[in-house]
Amino acid sequence: LPDVYSNDHFPGYMNVNVSWKSLSILINKPSWRSALGNQKGVYLLIDSNTGKQYVGSAYGQDMLLGRWEQYIKTYNGGNKLLKKLKDEYIQDNFYFTILETFNQNIDDQIIINRENYWKDVLRTRSFGYNDN
């Protein structure tokens, strides 16, 4: 398979599984910007080299779009354990997927609670990149 996802059309929230490299291109496509900019959510980053995972959440004004733009800009999204990795490592090994989406009217605390649920289920505090 190619390293970079080549379809410009947003595949649906349940079908997002893209590399950092693909996301860096797709996040500027109108269909992706519209879809990610209209939903809050809980997402999963997967290190394809080690299998370690990171669960995060996106809420507030810019929703999934704003949160994922931070990963493209900073590589680590400001996350403590991801900051220890080299930018090139994240660029070459990380994949993005969406676990759950919520409309913009859902209270942020519900999303935070769901994020914690997924951290517990996937054990990302013990075996992944979450430390909170």
Backbone as a chain_set.jsonl record, in Angstrom:
{"seq": "LPDVYSNDHFPGYMNVNVSWKSLSILINKPSWRSALGNQKGVYLLIDSNTGKQYVGSAYGQDMLLGRWEQYIKTYNGGNKLLKKLKDEYIQDNFYFTILETFNQNIDDQIIINRENYWKDVLRTRSFGYNDN", "coords": {"N": [[0.83, -1.186, 0.0], [0.374, 2.304, -0.613], [2.341, 4.88, 1.029], [1.013, 7.211, 1.514], [-2.266, 8.244, 1.86], [-4.486, 8.46, -0.815], [-7.021, 9.311, -1.593], [-9.039, 12.087, -1.827], [-11.536, 12.555, -0.731], [-13.494, 12.659, 2.189], [-13.75, 9.767, 4.15], [-15.758, 9.055, 5.922], [-16.549, 9.053, 9.392], [-16.207, 6.645, 10.779], [-14.401, 5.315, 9.264], [-11.886, 6.391, 9.213], [-8.504, 6.069, 9.104], [-5.583, 6.949, 8.987], [-2.222, 7.749, 8.087], [0.246, 9.886, 9.657], [1.564, 11.324, 7.67], [-0.283, 11.205, 5.538], [-2.467, 12.513, 6.738], [-1.394, 15.058, 7.025], [-1.601, 16.093, 4.505], [-4.294, 15.657, 3.765], [-5.751, 17.131, 5.646], [-6.017, 19.636, 4.706], [-7.828, 19.487, 2.677], [-11.041, 20.308, 1.38], [-13.326, 18.58, 2.011], [-12.41, 17.068, 4.171], [-11.733, 19.075, 6.013], [-14.235, 20.197, 6.494], [-15.667, 17.994, 7.593], [-14.083, 17.238, 9.871], [-14.087, 19.623, 11.217], [-16.611, 19.89, 12.184], [-17.288, 18.18, 14.204], [-17.0, 17.039, 17.525], [-14.888, 14.831, 19.402], [-13.51, 11.572, 20.323], [-10.361, 10.273, 19.87], [-7.831, 8.095, 18.461], [-4.401, 7.558, 18.5], [-1.976, 5.636, 16.914], [1.017, 3.948, 17.254], [2.728, 2.56, 14.824], [5.058, 1.157, 14.856], [5.668, 0.247, 17.48], [3.224, -0.482, 18.526], [2.084, 0.848, 20.597], [-0.431, 3.016, 21.986], [-2.314, 6.081, 21.938], [-4.861, 7.81, 23.488], [-6.998, 10.472, 22.851], [-8.925, 13.531, 23.13], [-11.185, 15.756, 21.47], [-12.574, 18.866, 21.563], [-14.411, 21.898, 22.078], [-14.119, 25.005, 20.255], [-12.795, 24.451, 17.728], [-12.879, 21.732, 17.404], [-12.395, 18.35, 16.17], [-10.849, 18.995, 13.938], [-9.237, 21.246, 14.711], [-7.763, 20.109, 16.794], [-6.351, 18.008, 15.556], [-4.925, 19.472, 13.702], [-3.043, 20.605, 15.368], [-1.383, 18.428, 15.903], [-0.254, 18.069, 13.395], [1.121, 20.435, 13.11], [2.86, 20.482, 15.387], [3.733, 17.915, 15.765], [3.585, 16.424, 18.188], [1.355, 17.326, 19.505], [1.431, 18.567, 21.936], [1.479, 16.722, 23.945], [2.776, 15.122, 26.779], [4.254, 12.574, 26.89], [4.529, 12.032, 24.185], [6.121, 14.105, 23.383], [8.647, 13.249, 23.955], [9.419, 11.751, 21.843], [11.033, 11.747, 18.65], [10.378, 14.125, 16.055], [10.471, 13.144, 13.419], [10.109, 10.438, 13.851], [7.45, 10.28, 14.745], [6.203, 11.284, 12.467], [6.782, 9.242, 10.643], [5.659, 6.93, 11.767], [3.136, 7.151, 13.032], [-0.414, 6.731, 13.201], [-3.746, 7.88, 12.668], [-6.989, 7.628, 13.993], [-10.558, 7.57, 14.549], [-12.441, 7.145, 17.421], [-14.941, 7.791, 18.581], [-17.572, 10.073, 17.754], [-19.12, 13.268, 18.344], [-21.778, 15.633, 18.308], [-21.585, 19.222, 17.985], [-23.008, 20.37, 20.064], [-22.897, 18.823, 22.326], [-22.029, 18.515, 25.72], [-18.788, 19.304, 26.873], [-17.703, 17.877, 29.021], [-18.828, 15.352, 28.875], [-17.477, 14.277, 26.719], [-14.881, 14.251, 27.702], [-15.229, 12.391, 29.735], [-15.779, 10.126, 28.176], [-13.342, 9.887, 26.856], [-11.688, 9.157, 29.007], [-12.881, 6.707, 29.582], [-12.133, 5.208, 27.277], [-9.362, 5.256, 27.579], [-9.124, 3.647, 29.819], [-10.234, 1.21, 28.874], [-8.53, 0.525, 26.735], [-6.152, 0.503, 28.026], [-4.177, 2.486, 27.912], [-2.813, 4.094, 29.641], [-1.163, 2.454, 31.062], [0.142, 0.887, 29.129], [0.614, 2.479, 26.966], [0.793, 5.743, 25.516], [-0.481, 7.569, 27.176], [-0.491, 9.533, 30.099], [-2.145, 10.555, 31.939]], "CA": [[0.0, 0.0, 0.0], [1.169, 3.54, -0.607], [2.531, 5.515, 2.335], [0.137, 8.361, 1.641], [-3.649, 8.037, 1.442], [-4.603, 9.272, -2.022], [-8.383, 9.728, -1.865], [-9.291, 13.385, -1.217], [-12.86, 12.601, -0.123], [-13.571, 12.161, 3.553], [-14.33, 8.432, 4.043], [-16.714, 8.815, 7.004], [-15.863, 9.046, 10.683], [-15.888, 5.28, 11.196], [-13.432, 4.749, 8.326], [-10.632, 7.149, 9.233], [-7.306, 5.362, 9.566], [-4.591, 7.56, 8.103], [-0.902, 8.038, 8.632], [0.55, 11.298, 9.885], [1.888, 11.908, 6.365], [-1.537, 11.393, 4.805], [-3.254, 13.547, 7.403], [-0.788, 16.37, 6.773], [-2.11, 16.528, 3.198], [-5.754, 15.611, 3.749], [-6.357, 18.104, 6.554], [-6.246, 20.858, 3.933], [-8.859, 19.223, 1.67], [-12.332, 20.825, 1.865], [-14.223, 17.586, 2.626], [-11.83, 16.711, 5.469], [-11.852, 20.239, 6.897], [-15.64, 20.31, 6.867], [-16.043, 16.88, 8.464], [-13.373, 17.308, 11.149], [-14.417, 20.894, 11.859], [-17.995, 19.878, 12.627], [-17.52, 17.136, 15.198], [-16.138, 16.789, 18.671], [-14.687, 13.399, 19.398], [-12.427, 10.857, 20.982], [-9.561, 9.719, 18.79], [-6.756, 7.189, 18.842], [-3.152, 7.573, 17.738], [-1.344, 4.326, 17.007], [2.417, 3.862, 16.85], [2.779, 1.32, 14.04], [6.322, 0.486, 15.133], [5.638, -0.42, 18.79], [1.87, -0.867, 18.885], [1.578, 1.707, 21.664], [-1.54, 3.852, 21.573], [-2.625, 7.288, 22.696], [-6.253, 8.237, 23.375], [-7.179, 11.893, 23.079], [-10.259, 14.043, 22.839], [-11.234, 17.039, 20.777], [-13.806, 19.596, 21.845], [-14.179, 23.33, 21.956], [-14.51, 25.656, 19.002], [-12.229, 23.879, 16.505], [-13.22, 20.309, 17.411], [-11.354, 17.426, 15.702], [-9.959, 19.695, 13.01], [-8.25, 22.039, 15.451], [-6.877, 19.236, 17.571], [-5.446, 17.297, 14.65], [-4.001, 20.462, 13.123], [-1.955, 20.762, 16.326], [-0.447, 17.325, 15.681], [0.471, 18.315, 12.145], [2.017, 21.564, 13.354], [3.86, 20.25, 16.437], [4.004, 16.476, 15.772], [3.224, 15.766, 19.448], [0.11, 17.875, 20.033], [1.64, 19.052, 23.298], [1.371, 15.609, 24.888], [4.024, 14.925, 27.534], [5.024, 11.398, 26.479], [4.841, 12.132, 22.754], [7.203, 15.08, 23.246], [9.918, 12.533, 24.084], [9.72, 11.118, 20.552], [11.512, 12.652, 17.602], [9.354, 14.499, 15.083], [10.553, 12.237, 12.273], [9.556, 9.166, 14.276], [5.999, 10.442, 14.713], [5.837, 11.44, 11.064], [6.938, 7.966, 9.94], [5.067, 5.772, 12.435], [1.852, 7.351, 13.703], [-1.674, 6.679, 12.462], [-4.863, 8.555, 13.326], [-8.319, 7.072, 13.79], [-11.575, 8.173, 15.397], [-13.182, 6.155, 18.2], [-16.317, 8.26, 18.734], [-17.829, 11.471, 17.423], [-20.226, 13.914, 19.036], [-22.083, 16.91, 17.678], [-21.006, 20.382, 18.661], [-23.818, 20.782, 21.21], [-22.655, 17.936, 23.467], [-21.193, 19.099, 26.77], [-17.398, 18.846, 26.812], [-17.421, 16.914, 30.087], [-19.21, 14.028, 28.375], [-16.376, 13.822, 25.857], [-13.761, 13.95, 28.595], [-15.568, 11.118, 30.381], [-15.605, 9.058, 27.181], [-11.899, 9.755, 26.657], [-11.198, 8.367, 30.134], [-13.38, 5.352, 29.368], [-11.292, 4.547, 26.272], [-8.04, 5.064, 28.181], [-9.247, 2.48, 30.683], [-10.483, 0.021, 28.058], [-7.341, 0.211, 25.927], [-5.008, 0.46, 28.948], [-3.129, 3.348, 27.355], [-2.028, 4.691, 30.735], [-0.165, 1.438, 31.463], [0.868, 0.305, 28.008], [0.62, 3.399, 25.846], [1.388, 7.079, 25.642], [-1.242, 8.438, 28.082], [0.001, 9.535, 31.47], [-3.161, 11.165, 32.802]], "C": [[0.871, 1.245, 0.0], [1.27, 4.115, 0.795], [1.539, 6.632, 2.582], [-1.229, 8.029, 1.064], [-3.933, 8.976, 0.283], [-6.016, 9.762, -2.323], [-8.676, 11.023, -1.11], [-10.611, 13.459, -0.472], [-12.834, 11.992, 1.274], [-14.317, 10.83, 3.548], [-15.44, 8.121, 5.052], [-15.956, 8.63, 8.294], [-15.429, 7.65, 11.119], [-14.825, 4.631, 10.315], [-12.116, 5.511, 8.267], [-9.543, 6.286, 9.855], [-6.18, 5.818, 8.649], [-3.285, 7.815, 8.834], [-0.751, 9.536, 8.868], [0.806, 11.979, 8.545], [0.632, 12.163, 5.543], [-2.357, 12.517, 5.412], [-2.701, 14.934, 7.117], [-1.228, 16.947, 5.424], [-3.63, 16.673, 3.241], [-6.411, 16.69, 4.597], [-6.624, 19.44, 5.863], [-7.302, 20.686, 2.837], [-10.223, 19.663, 2.209], [-13.222, 19.789, 2.547], [-13.717, 17.168, 4.006], [-11.981, 17.856, 6.45], [-13.29, 20.384, 7.396], [-16.032, 19.225, 7.867], [-15.389, 16.999, 9.836], [-13.714, 18.576, 11.926], [-15.824, 20.945, 12.41], [-18.295, 18.846, 13.701], [-16.5, 17.21, 16.324], [-15.882, 15.288, 18.669], [-13.587, 12.889, 20.296], [-11.677, 10.129, 19.87], [-8.441, 8.853, 19.355], [-5.574, 7.397, 17.912], [-2.48, 6.228, 17.976], [0.071, 4.415, 16.471], [2.574, 2.52, 16.129], [4.066, 0.541, 14.268], [6.253, -0.339, 16.429], [4.263, -0.965, 19.163], [1.291, -0.035, 20.02], [0.514, 2.643, 21.107], [-1.662, 5.074, 22.475], [-4.083, 7.643, 22.428], [-6.322, 9.722, 23.704], [-8.601, 12.307, 22.779], [-10.158, 15.424, 22.219], [-12.597, 17.67, 21.03], [-13.47, 21.076, 21.77], [-14.482, 23.797, 20.544], [-14.01, 24.939, 17.743], [-12.36, 22.361, 16.398], [-12.079, 19.425, 16.891], [-10.36, 18.118, 14.773], [-8.865, 20.447, 13.75], [-7.263, 21.178, 16.211], [-5.874, 18.548, 16.667], [-4.507, 18.252, 13.918], [-2.817, 20.69, 14.06], [-0.923, 19.636, 16.179], [0.368, 17.536, 14.412], [1.494, 19.428, 12.352], [3.167, 21.21, 14.295], [4.361, 18.807, 16.504], [3.467, 15.796, 17.031], [1.932, 16.281, 20.067], [0.214, 18.413, 21.443], [1.576, 17.962, 24.352], [2.733, 15.252, 25.463], [4.859, 13.747, 27.023], [5.373, 11.412, 24.99], [5.965, 13.136, 22.492], [8.577, 14.414, 23.328], [10.347, 11.863, 22.781], [10.205, 12.158, 19.552], [10.391, 12.912, 16.605], [9.321, 13.525, 13.911], [9.954, 10.87, 12.607], [8.024, 9.214, 14.214], [5.516, 10.514, 13.268], [5.859, 10.095, 10.327], [6.098, 6.827, 10.514], [3.665, 5.945, 13.006], [0.674, 7.381, 12.742], [-2.772, 7.277, 13.317], [-6.166, 7.851, 12.984], [-9.273, 7.714, 14.795], [-12.346, 7.059, 16.102], [-14.657, 6.522, 18.319], [-16.417, 9.707, 18.288], [-19.069, 11.955, 18.151], [-20.516, 15.236, 18.34], [-21.605, 18.06, 18.557], [-21.78, 20.837, 19.895], [-23.623, 19.922, 22.45], [-21.717, 18.625, 24.457], [-19.799, 18.477, 26.745], [-17.078, 17.794, 27.869], [-17.81, 15.495, 29.681], [-18.082, 13.454, 27.524], [-15.163, 13.46, 26.701], [-14.004, 12.622, 29.32], [-15.383, 9.944, 29.425], [-14.127, 8.83, 26.875], [-11.311, 8.892, 27.773], [-11.658, 6.918, 30.044], [-12.47, 4.599, 28.406], [-9.873, 4.334, 26.785], [-8.048, 3.836, 29.077], [-9.376, 1.193, 29.873], [-9.226, -0.417, 27.315], [-6.052, 0.173, 26.746], [-3.841, 1.334, 28.476], [-2.333, 4.087, 28.422], [-0.908, 3.733, 31.165], [0.717, 1.014, 30.313], [0.982, 1.224, 26.799], [1.276, 4.712, 26.186], [0.569, 8.04, 26.516], [-0.639, 8.377, 29.472], [-0.973, 10.224, 32.421], [-4.478, 10.439, 32.691]], "O": [[1.973, 1.242, 0.548], [0.409, 3.879, 1.642], [1.251, 6.966, 3.731], [-1.339, 7.588, -0.08], [-3.653, 10.171, 0.379], [-6.192, 10.566, -3.238], [-8.575, 11.057, 0.117], [-10.791, 14.354, 0.354], [-12.228, 10.945, 1.502], [-15.416, 10.755, 2.999], [-16.002, 7.026, 5.028], [-14.842, 8.108, 8.295], [-14.39, 7.497, 11.762], [-14.394, 3.512, 10.593], [-11.315, 5.293, 7.358], [-9.663, 5.836, 10.994], [-5.863, 5.157, 7.66], [-3.26, 8.063, 10.039], [-1.52, 10.344, 8.347], [0.323, 13.086, 8.309], [0.497, 13.218, 4.922], [-2.881, 13.372, 4.697], [-3.466, 15.888, 6.982], [-1.221, 18.163, 5.238], [-4.181, 17.686, 2.807], [-7.524, 17.12, 4.292], [-7.37, 20.274, 6.378], [-7.63, 21.648, 2.143], [-10.529, 19.417, 3.376], [-13.824, 20.096, 3.576], [-14.517, 16.938, 4.914], [-12.324, 17.629, 7.61], [-13.525, 20.659, 8.573], [-16.664, 19.518, 8.882], [-16.066, 16.874, 10.857], [-13.638, 18.595, 13.154], [-16.206, 21.931, 13.04], [-19.455, 18.661, 14.069], [-15.307, 17.414, 16.101], [-16.596, 14.546, 17.994], [-12.849, 13.645, 20.929], [-12.282, 9.456, 19.035], [-8.148, 8.876, 20.551], [-5.724, 7.41, 16.691], [-2.423, 5.744, 19.106], [0.295, 4.902, 15.363], [2.553, 1.466, 16.764], [4.146, -0.632, 13.902], [6.719, -1.477, 16.471], [4.159, -1.828, 20.035], [0.122, -0.199, 20.369], [0.54, 3.017, 19.934], [-1.183, 5.091, 23.609], [-4.493, 7.763, 21.273], [-5.773, 10.173, 24.709], [-9.388, 11.529, 22.239], [-9.186, 16.152, 22.416], [-13.636, 17.075, 20.745], [-12.346, 21.445, 21.429], [-15.041, 23.051, 19.739], [-14.76, 24.837, 16.773], [-11.978, 21.78, 15.382], [-10.912, 19.722, 17.147], [-9.161, 17.845, 14.828], [-7.684, 20.292, 13.437], [-6.071, 21.481, 16.266], [-4.683, 18.506, 16.973], [-3.398, 17.862, 13.552], [-1.705, 20.941, 13.597], [0.277, 19.874, 16.317], [1.554, 17.21, 14.371], [2.604, 19.363, 11.825], [4.312, 21.584, 14.044], [5.314, 18.516, 17.227], [2.94, 14.687, 16.943], [1.46, 15.723, 21.058], [-0.803, 18.687, 22.08], [1.616, 18.261, 25.545], [3.713, 15.1, 24.733], [6.049, 13.91, 26.751], [6.398, 10.863, 24.585], [6.677, 13.028, 21.493], [9.561, 14.957, 22.825], [11.5, 11.456, 22.634], [9.814, 13.323, 19.62], [9.563, 12.04, 16.341], [8.244, 13.128, 13.466], [9.361, 10.221, 11.745], [7.387, 8.298, 13.694], [4.531, 9.873, 12.902], [5.014, 9.857, 9.464], [5.847, 5.846, 9.814], [3.059, 4.961, 13.429], [0.733, 7.952, 11.653], [-2.733, 7.191, 14.544], [-6.417, 7.517, 11.826], [-8.84, 8.325, 15.771], [-12.846, 6.139, 15.455], [-15.526, 5.662, 18.175], [-15.465, 10.475, 18.425], [-19.944, 11.174, 18.524], [-19.601, 15.889, 17.838], [-21.266, 17.871, 19.725], [-21.258, 21.615, 20.693], [-24.134, 20.258, 23.518], [-20.729, 19.243, 24.061], [-19.657, 17.261, 26.612], [-16.259, 16.907, 27.626], [-17.171, 14.535, 30.111], [-17.777, 12.264, 27.613], [-14.494, 12.463, 26.432], [-13.081, 11.827, 29.493], [-14.888, 8.889, 29.821], [-13.71, 7.692, 26.657], [-10.518, 7.99, 27.503], [-10.91, 6.004, 30.39], [-12.075, 3.468, 28.689], [-9.245, 3.328, 26.456], [-7.085, 3.07, 29.091], [-8.702, 0.204, 30.159], [-8.904, -1.605, 27.277], [-4.986, -0.151, 26.221], [-2.675, 0.968, 28.622], [-1.279, 4.65, 28.125], [0.165, 4.17, 31.582], [1.915, 0.8, 30.496], [1.401, 0.79, 25.726], [2.179, 4.791, 27.018], [0.902, 9.223, 26.586], [-0.314, 7.299, 29.969], [-0.647, 10.449, 33.587], [-5.449, 10.817, 33.348]]}, "num_chains": 1, "name": "protein.A"}
